[in-house]
Short mmCIF file of C-alpha atoms in Angstrom, two decimals:
data_model
loop_
_atom_site.label_atom_id
_atom_site.label_comp_id
_atom_site.label_asym_id
_atom_site.label_seq_id
_atom_site.Cartn_x
_atom_site.Cartn_y
_atom_site.Cartn_z
CA ASN A 260 -34.22 2.35 -74.73
CA GLU A 261 -32.77 -1.08 -74.05
CA HIS A 262 -32.07 -0.95 -70.35
CA ARG A 263 -35.45 0.60 -69.53
CA GLU A 264 -37.17 -2.33 -71.22
CA GLU A 265 -35.31 -4.80 -69.03
CA THR A 266 -36.29 -2.98 -65.85
CA VAL A 267 -39.75 -1.88 -66.98
CA GLU A 268 -41.35 -3.11 -63.74
CA LEU A 269 -39.04 -0.95 -61.62
CA THR A 270 -39.50 2.68 -60.66
CA ILE A 271 -36.79 4.82 -59.09
CA GLY A 272 -38.48 4.35 -55.73
CA SER A 273 -38.58 0.58 -56.03
CA ALA A 274 -34.95 0.55 -57.26
CA ILE A 275 -33.89 2.48 -54.15
CA PHE A 276 -35.90 0.10 -51.95
CA LEU A 277 -34.34 -2.99 -53.57
CA THR A 278 -30.82 -1.61 -53.09
CA LEU A 279 -31.45 -0.73 -49.44
CA LEU A 280 -33.03 -4.16 -48.88
CA ALA A 281 -29.89 -5.70 -50.39
CA THR A 282 -27.74 -3.81 -47.88
CA PHE A 283 -29.87 -5.15 -45.03
CA LEU A 284 -29.52 -8.71 -46.36
CA PHE A 285 -25.73 -8.32 -46.63
CA ALA A 286 -25.46 -7.24 -42.98
CA PHE A 287 -28.05 -9.83 -41.89
CA TRP A 288 -26.27 -12.91 -43.20
CA TYR A 289 -23.02 -11.86 -41.52
CA GLN A 290 -24.72 -12.70 -38.20
CA ALA A 291 -24.26 -16.39 -38.97
CA LEU A 292 -20.55 -15.96 -38.20
CA LYS A 293 -21.40 -15.48 -34.54
CA HIS A 294 -23.00 -18.92 -34.39
CA LEU A 295 -20.45 -21.12 -36.17
CA GLY A 296 -18.78 -22.37 -33.01
CA GLU A 297 -16.10 -24.88 -34.00
CA TYR A 298 -17.44 -25.27 -37.54
CA PRO A 299 -14.68 -24.38 -40.08
CA LEU A 300 -15.01 -21.03 -41.85
CA ALA A 301 -13.90 -22.66 -45.13
CA GLY A 302 -16.86 -25.05 -44.89
CA PHE A 303 -19.22 -22.15 -44.26
CA VAL A 304 -17.84 -20.28 -47.32
CA MET A 305 -18.17 -23.41 -49.48
CA TRP A 306 -21.85 -23.94 -48.61
CA LEU A 307 -22.50 -20.19 -48.81
CA TYR A 308 -21.45 -19.99 -52.46
CA ILE A 309 -22.99 -23.30 -53.46
CA SER A 310 -26.27 -21.86 -52.18
CA SER A 311 -25.57 -18.52 -53.92
CA PHE A 312 -25.01 -20.27 -57.25
CA ILE A 313 -28.17 -22.38 -56.91
CA THR A 314 -30.13 -19.23 -55.98
CA ILE A 315 -29.09 -17.47 -59.18
CA LEU A 316 -29.72 -20.60 -61.28
CA ALA A 317 -33.25 -20.65 -59.84
CA ALA A 318 -33.64 -16.95 -60.69
CA CYS A 319 -32.51 -17.68 -64.26
CA ARG A 320 -35.10 -20.43 -64.47
CA VAL A 321 -37.86 -18.04 -63.37
CA LEU A 322 -36.76 -14.80 -65.04
CA GLY A 323 -34.55 -15.99 -67.90
CA ALA A 324 -37.25 -16.11 -70.57
CA HIS A 325 -38.07 -12.44 -69.89
CA ASP A 326 -34.53 -11.12 -69.42
CA MET A 327 -32.70 -13.32 -71.93
CA PRO A 328 -35.26 -14.42 -74.53
CA GLU A 329 -32.52 -15.47 -76.96
CA GLY A 330 -30.77 -17.57 -74.33
CA ILE A 331 -27.57 -17.34 -72.28
CA PHE A 332 -25.18 -18.55 -74.97
CA GLN A 333 -26.58 -16.16 -77.55
CA GLU A 334 -26.05 -13.24 -75.13
CA ILE A 335 -22.44 -14.30 -74.47
CA GLN A 336 -21.56 -15.01 -78.13
CA GLY A 337 -18.88 -12.61 -79.31
CA LYS A 338 -18.37 -11.31 -75.75
CA GLU A 339 -16.61 -14.33 -74.24
CA LEU A 340 -13.68 -12.28 -72.93
CA ALA A 341 -16.03 -9.83 -71.22
CA ALA A 342 -17.93 -12.76 -69.68
CA PHE A 343 -14.66 -14.19 -68.35
CA GLY A 344 -13.78 -10.77 -66.92
CA VAL A 345 -17.09 -10.65 -65.03
CA CYS A 346 -16.39 -14.15 -63.65
CA LEU A 347 -12.98 -12.92 -62.48
CA GLY A 348 -14.71 -10.03 -60.72
CA GLY A 349 -16.92 -12.49 -58.85
CA ALA A 350 -13.88 -14.54 -57.85
CA ALA A 351 -11.98 -11.43 -56.66
CA MET A 352 -14.96 -10.35 -54.56
CA THR A 353 -15.15 -13.76 -52.89
CA TYR A 354 -11.44 -13.89 -52.07
CA GLY A 355 -11.74 -10.36 -50.64
CA LEU A 356 -14.81 -11.36 -48.66
CA ILE A 357 -13.01 -14.39 -47.24
CA VAL A 358 -10.29 -12.09 -45.87
CA SER A 359 -13.01 -9.84 -44.41
CA LEU A 360 -14.86 -12.81 -42.86
CA ILE A 361 -11.66 -14.09 -41.24
CA HIS A 362 -11.21 -10.62 -39.75
CA MET A 363 -14.86 -10.33 -38.70
CA LYS A 364 -14.85 -13.72 -36.99
CA GLU A 365 -11.74 -12.79 -35.01
CA TYR A 366 -12.38 -9.13 -34.17
CA GLY A 367 -16.15 -8.58 -34.50
CA MET A 368 -18.44 -6.74 -36.92
CA ILE A 369 -17.94 -3.24 -35.54
CA ALA A 370 -14.14 -3.49 -35.64
CA ASN A 371 -14.49 -4.68 -39.24
CA GLN A 372 -16.68 -1.78 -40.34
CA ALA A 373 -14.72 0.82 -38.39
CA ILE A 374 -11.73 0.19 -40.65
CA SER A 375 -13.27 -0.95 -43.94
CA GLY A 376 -16.35 1.29 -43.93
CA THR A 377 -14.53 4.58 -44.48
CA ALA A 378 -11.80 3.24 -46.78
CA GLY A 379 -14.35 1.28 -48.81
CA ALA A 380 -16.64 4.29 -49.15
CA ILE A 381 -13.88 6.58 -50.44
CA LEU A 382 -12.52 3.96 -52.85
CA GLY A 383 -16.05 3.15 -54.00
CA VAL A 384 -16.97 6.76 -54.72
CA ILE A 385 -13.86 7.33 -56.83
CA LEU A 386 -14.22 4.02 -58.65
CA THR A 387 -17.91 4.39 -59.49
CA PHE A 388 -17.49 7.86 -60.94
CA VAL A 389 -14.46 6.87 -63.01
CA VAL A 390 -15.68 3.45 -64.21
CA GLY A 391 -19.45 3.44 -63.79
CA GLY A 392 -20.30 7.00 -64.77
CA LEU A 393 -23.27 9.09 -63.67
CA SER A 394 -26.49 9.35 -65.63
CA PRO A 395 -27.07 12.89 -67.00
CA ASP A 396 -30.53 12.80 -65.40
CA VAL A 397 -29.03 12.64 -61.90
CA SER A 398 -27.88 15.75 -60.01
CA LEU A 399 -24.08 15.59 -59.69
CA ALA A 400 -24.02 18.21 -56.91
CA MET A 401 -26.51 16.29 -54.79
CA VAL A 402 -24.68 12.99 -55.30
CA LEU A 403 -21.38 14.59 -54.25
CA ALA A 404 -23.09 16.12 -51.20
CA ALA A 405 -24.57 12.73 -50.32
CA ALA A 406 -21.15 11.10 -50.76
CA ALA A 407 -19.60 13.61 -48.35
CA VAL A 408 -22.37 13.03 -45.79
CA LEU A 409 -22.15 9.23 -46.02
CA ILE A 410 -18.36 9.22 -45.74
CA GLY A 411 -18.76 11.59 -42.79
CA ALA A 412 -21.30 9.20 -41.24
CA SER A 413 -18.81 6.35 -41.59
CA VAL A 414 -16.09 8.45 -39.91
CA ILE A 415 -18.45 9.39 -37.06
CA LEU A 416 -19.34 5.74 -36.44
CA GLN A 417 -15.67 4.82 -36.62
CA TYR A 418 -14.89 7.44 -33.97
CA SER A 419 -17.76 6.15 -31.85
CA GLY A 420 -16.22 2.69 -31.93
CA MET A 421 -12.74 4.06 -31.20
CA ILE A 422 -13.69 6.00 -28.07
CA LYS A 423 -15.82 3.12 -26.87
CA THR A 424 -12.83 0.79 -27.20
CA GLY A 425 -10.35 3.39 -25.97
CA ASP A 426 -12.24 3.97 -22.74
CA ARG A 427 -12.34 0.29 -22.06
CA LYS A 428 -8.62 -0.01 -22.60
CA LYS A 429 -7.84 2.40 -19.81
CA GLN A 430 -8.19 -0.71 -17.64
CA GLY A 431 -4.79 -1.95 -18.78
CA GLU A 432 -1.93 -0.33 -20.70
CA ASN A 433 -0.45 -3.66 -21.79
CA GLU A 434 -3.77 -4.60 -23.36
CA SER A 435 -3.84 -1.22 -25.12
CA GLN A 436 -0.38 -1.78 -26.60
CA GLN A 437 -1.37 -5.22 -27.83
CA ASN A 438 -4.47 -3.79 -29.44
CA MET A 439 -2.45 -1.15 -31.29
CA GLU A 440 -0.41 -3.94 -32.88
CA SER A 441 -3.63 -5.77 -33.64
CA LEU A 442 -5.07 -2.65 -35.30
CA LYS A 443 -2.10 -2.43 -37.69
CA LYS A 444 -2.65 -6.05 -38.72
CA GLN A 445 -6.37 -5.42 -39.17
CA ASN A 446 -5.73 -2.38 -41.38
CA LYS A 447 -3.52 -4.42 -43.71
CA MET A 448 -6.08 -7.24 -43.90
CA LEU A 449 -9.02 -4.99 -44.68
CA ILE A 450 -7.23 -2.73 -47.17
CA PHE A 451 -6.26 -5.89 -49.07
CA SER A 452 -9.85 -7.13 -48.79
CA ASN A 453 -11.27 -3.85 -50.15
CA ILE A 454 -8.86 -3.86 -53.10
CA LEU A 455 -9.95 -7.39 -54.05
CA MET A 456 -13.63 -6.51 -53.72
CA MET A 457 -13.16 -3.57 -56.09
CA GLY A 458 -12.90 -6.25 -58.80
CA TYR A 459 -16.54 -7.08 -58.19
CA SER A 460 -17.56 -3.42 -58.45
CA ILE A 461 -15.72 -3.00 -61.76
CA ALA A 462 -17.24 -6.22 -63.10
CA TYR A 463 -20.85 -5.37 -62.37
CA MET A 464 -20.53 -1.71 -63.40
CA LEU A 465 -19.03 -2.55 -66.80
CA GLY A 466 -20.83 -5.88 -67.15
CA THR A 467 -24.42 -4.74 -66.61
CA ARG A 468 -26.25 -3.35 -69.66
CA SER A 469 -27.37 0.26 -69.18
CA GLU A 470 -27.56 3.55 -71.08
CA LEU A 471 -23.94 4.25 -70.20
CA HIS A 472 -22.80 0.68 -71.02
CA PRO A 473 -25.10 -0.59 -73.79
CA LYS A 474 -22.80 -3.50 -74.69
CA GLY A 475 -23.06 -5.03 -71.23
CA PHE A 476 -24.99 -8.17 -70.30
CA PRO A 477 -28.56 -8.33 -68.99
CA ALA A 478 -28.52 -7.88 -65.21
CA LEU A 479 -29.51 -11.49 -64.56
CA LEU A 480 -26.73 -12.87 -66.76
CA CYS A 481 -24.18 -10.53 -65.17
CA VAL A 482 -25.10 -11.87 -61.73
CA LEU A 483 -24.90 -15.48 -62.99
CA LEU A 484 -21.37 -14.86 -64.30
CA LEU A 485 -20.38 -13.27 -61.00
CA ALA A 486 -21.83 -16.26 -59.14
CA ILE A 487 -19.80 -18.68 -61.29
CA GLY A 488 -16.60 -16.80 -60.41
CA SER A 489 -17.57 -16.71 -56.73
CA LEU A 490 -18.27 -20.45 -56.68
CA PHE A 491 -14.87 -21.21 -58.20
CA ALA A 492 -13.10 -19.01 -55.62
CA ALA A 493 -15.03 -20.51 -52.71
CA LEU A 494 -14.40 -24.11 -53.80
CA SER A 495 -10.69 -23.46 -54.37
CA TYR A 496 -10.36 -21.85 -50.91
CA ALA A 497 -12.30 -24.70 -49.28
CA ALA A 498 -10.23 -27.35 -51.09
CA VAL A 499 -6.96 -25.87 -49.81
CA SER A 500 -8.09 -24.94 -46.29
CA LEU A 501 -10.14 -28.04 -45.48
CA THR A 502 -7.44 -30.35 -46.84
CA ARG A 503 -4.65 -28.52 -45.02
CA HIS A 504 -6.49 -28.62 -41.68
CA HIS A 505 -8.03 -32.09 -42.18
CA GLN A 506 -11.55 -30.67 -41.78
CA TRP A 507 -13.47 -32.22 -44.67
CA ARG A 508 -15.45 -34.54 -42.41
CA GLN A 509 -16.25 -31.69 -40.04
CA ALA A 510 -17.38 -29.50 -42.97
CA LEU A 511 -19.51 -32.12 -44.76
CA ILE A 512 -21.02 -34.18 -41.91
CA PRO A 513 -20.68 -32.19 -38.68
CA PRO A 514 -22.38 -33.36 -35.46
CA ASN A 515 -24.36 -30.10 -35.52
CA ARG A 516 -25.66 -29.22 -38.99
CA ILE A 517 -27.05 -25.82 -38.07
CA PRO A 518 -23.96 -23.97 -39.47
CA ILE A 519 -24.60 -25.66 -42.84
CA TYR A 520 -28.23 -24.54 -42.82
CA MET A 521 -27.14 -21.02 -41.86
CA ALA A 522 -24.62 -20.98 -44.73
CA LEU A 523 -27.31 -22.09 -47.20
CA GLY A 524 -29.63 -19.34 -45.97
CA ALA A 525 -26.77 -16.83 -46.05
CA GLY A 526 -26.12 -17.71 -49.71
CA ILE A 527 -29.72 -16.84 -50.60
CA CYS A 528 -29.37 -13.49 -48.79
CA HIS A 529 -25.91 -12.78 -50.25
CA TYR A 530 -26.51 -13.34 -53.95
CA GLY A 531 -30.21 -12.59 -53.68
CA GLY A 532 -29.08 -9.17 -52.47
CA ASN A 533 -26.55 -8.92 -55.30
CA LEU A 534 -29.32 -9.68 -57.79
CA MET A 535 -31.58 -6.97 -56.32
CA GLN A 536 -28.79 -4.41 -56.36
CA ILE A 537 -27.67 -5.14 -59.92
CA TYR A 538 -31.26 -5.22 -61.21
CA ALA A 539 -31.73 -1.72 -59.79
CA LEU A 540 -28.37 -0.45 -61.10
CA PRO A 541 -29.47 0.79 -64.57
CA LEU A 542 -32.15 3.01 -63.02
CA LEU A 543 -29.90 4.45 -60.31
CA SER A 544 -26.48 4.61 -62.06
CA ALA A 545 -23.32 3.22 -60.47
CA PRO A 546 -22.32 6.08 -58.11
CA VAL A 547 -25.79 6.27 -56.53
CA SER A 548 -26.09 2.49 -56.24
CA ASN A 549 -22.64 2.21 -54.68
CA LEU A 550 -23.35 4.95 -52.13
CA LEU A 551 -26.63 3.28 -51.13
CA LEU A 552 -24.72 0.01 -50.67
CA LYS A 553 -22.40 1.74 -48.19
CA THR A 554 -25.34 1.99 -45.78
CA SER A 555 -24.69 -1.69 -45.03
CA SER A 556 -22.15 -0.33 -42.51
CA LEU A 557 -25.10 1.19 -40.64
CA TRP A 558 -26.84 -2.18 -40.34
CA THR A 559 -23.59 -3.76 -39.20
CA TYR A 560 -23.28 -1.24 -36.37
CA LEU A 561 -26.92 -1.77 -35.37
CA TRP A 562 -26.42 -5.55 -35.31
CA GLY A 563 -23.28 -4.95 -33.25
CA VAL A 564 -25.41 -3.03 -30.74
CA VAL A 565 -27.92 -5.90 -30.66
CA TYR A 566 -25.08 -8.35 -29.90
CA GLY A 567 -23.73 -6.20 -27.06
CA GLU A 568 -20.65 -4.70 -28.71
CA TYR A 569 -21.63 -1.32 -27.21
CA LYS A 570 -22.44 -2.76 -23.79
CA GLY A 571 -20.65 -0.66 -21.17
CA ALA A 572 -19.68 2.06 -23.67
CA VAL A 573 -19.57 5.62 -22.33
CA LEU A 574 -22.31 8.15 -23.13
CA LYS A 575 -20.08 10.12 -25.54
CA SER A 576 -19.60 6.99 -27.65
CA LYS A 577 -23.36 6.39 -27.77
CA ILE A 578 -24.02 10.02 -28.77
CA PHE A 579 -21.61 9.69 -31.71
CA LEU A 580 -23.29 6.40 -32.62
CA ALA A 581 -26.68 8.17 -32.78
CA ALA A 582 -25.15 11.05 -34.79
CA GLY A 583 -23.64 8.59 -37.30
CA ILE A 584 -26.97 6.84 -37.74
CA GLY A 585 -28.67 10.22 -38.31
CA ALA A 586 -26.02 11.19 -40.88
CA TYR A 587 -26.67 7.96 -42.81
CA ALA A 588 -30.38 8.82 -42.93
CA VAL A 589 -29.56 12.31 -44.27
CA GLY A 590 -27.26 10.80 -46.93
CA ILE A 591 -30.01 8.45 -48.13
CA LEU A 592 -32.47 11.35 -48.35
CA LEU A 593 -29.97 13.41 -50.38
CA LEU A 594 -29.47 10.52 -52.83
CA THR A 595 -33.21 10.09 -53.19
CA TYR A 596 -33.56 13.82 -53.90
CA ALA A 597 -30.70 13.63 -56.44
CA LEU A 598 -32.65 11.01 -58.40
CA TYR A 599 -35.94 12.92 -58.37
CA CYS A 600 -34.80 16.54 -58.72
#
């Protein structure tokens, strides 16, 4: 069939590996936020998506003849509205990500995942089953079991972060009250962010050609359309923010150019990861792919540990952290079994 021909080089095992590698890359490039210093976030986002777009253009140059032998315009012909919809999905994802990055820069990676990890996982599971559909070859019972385990893992890690923070806050009740107000603000920010990023999920699930969606685009073209939407969103955000705060000079020719280089590298990781994940999608089906993507929360927590966000945490918090990591491993094994059984 059509989608098998496009992914003929991939096996289920390699598709799982690519998706998990994509989750690592997503969590990896977030680390750049810790090293921006005074460099404007809008400048970082601008260079990030310029790099992302160039990365996918380079991929089209290398893989286009194989994936789109008739050419980009021939693939889009008659499906212009669908192509525009995919672009909108890319733009929505970027606006949602900008909100998430603002939060992450202010409150840290673990605080970000503690709120968005669980909500995003539940929304993602519902969305992927309703919109993406599950291949008849995949065990529904095992996927549902894996979904429950992975959502449970997210909740366990969230609790680990809460008791770690809560114990620290015994040092001052005023600080605790302030943090409760902060938590309400964070919840609103990240729920809004997750809703926007659902646009990306809908776009790639409906936009990628597969057995369940035969009228979709080749994976490479779908990612290119997403990247176009993302670039537009990033440039529009940068134009408004950098102009408003008079930061164009700081963004374009800063005294220290390392943040620009980090943004360019982050773009390769970001959309390179998107490309890997969407290439693997037809073999895995949307619900399985989405659940594997949720393991990016695990990497975020591990990076948080590396950067000392669990320094001084009580033993109980660390035990729940270990339990959450173990639950993620079990969830991945259940998904792998669902694909092979």
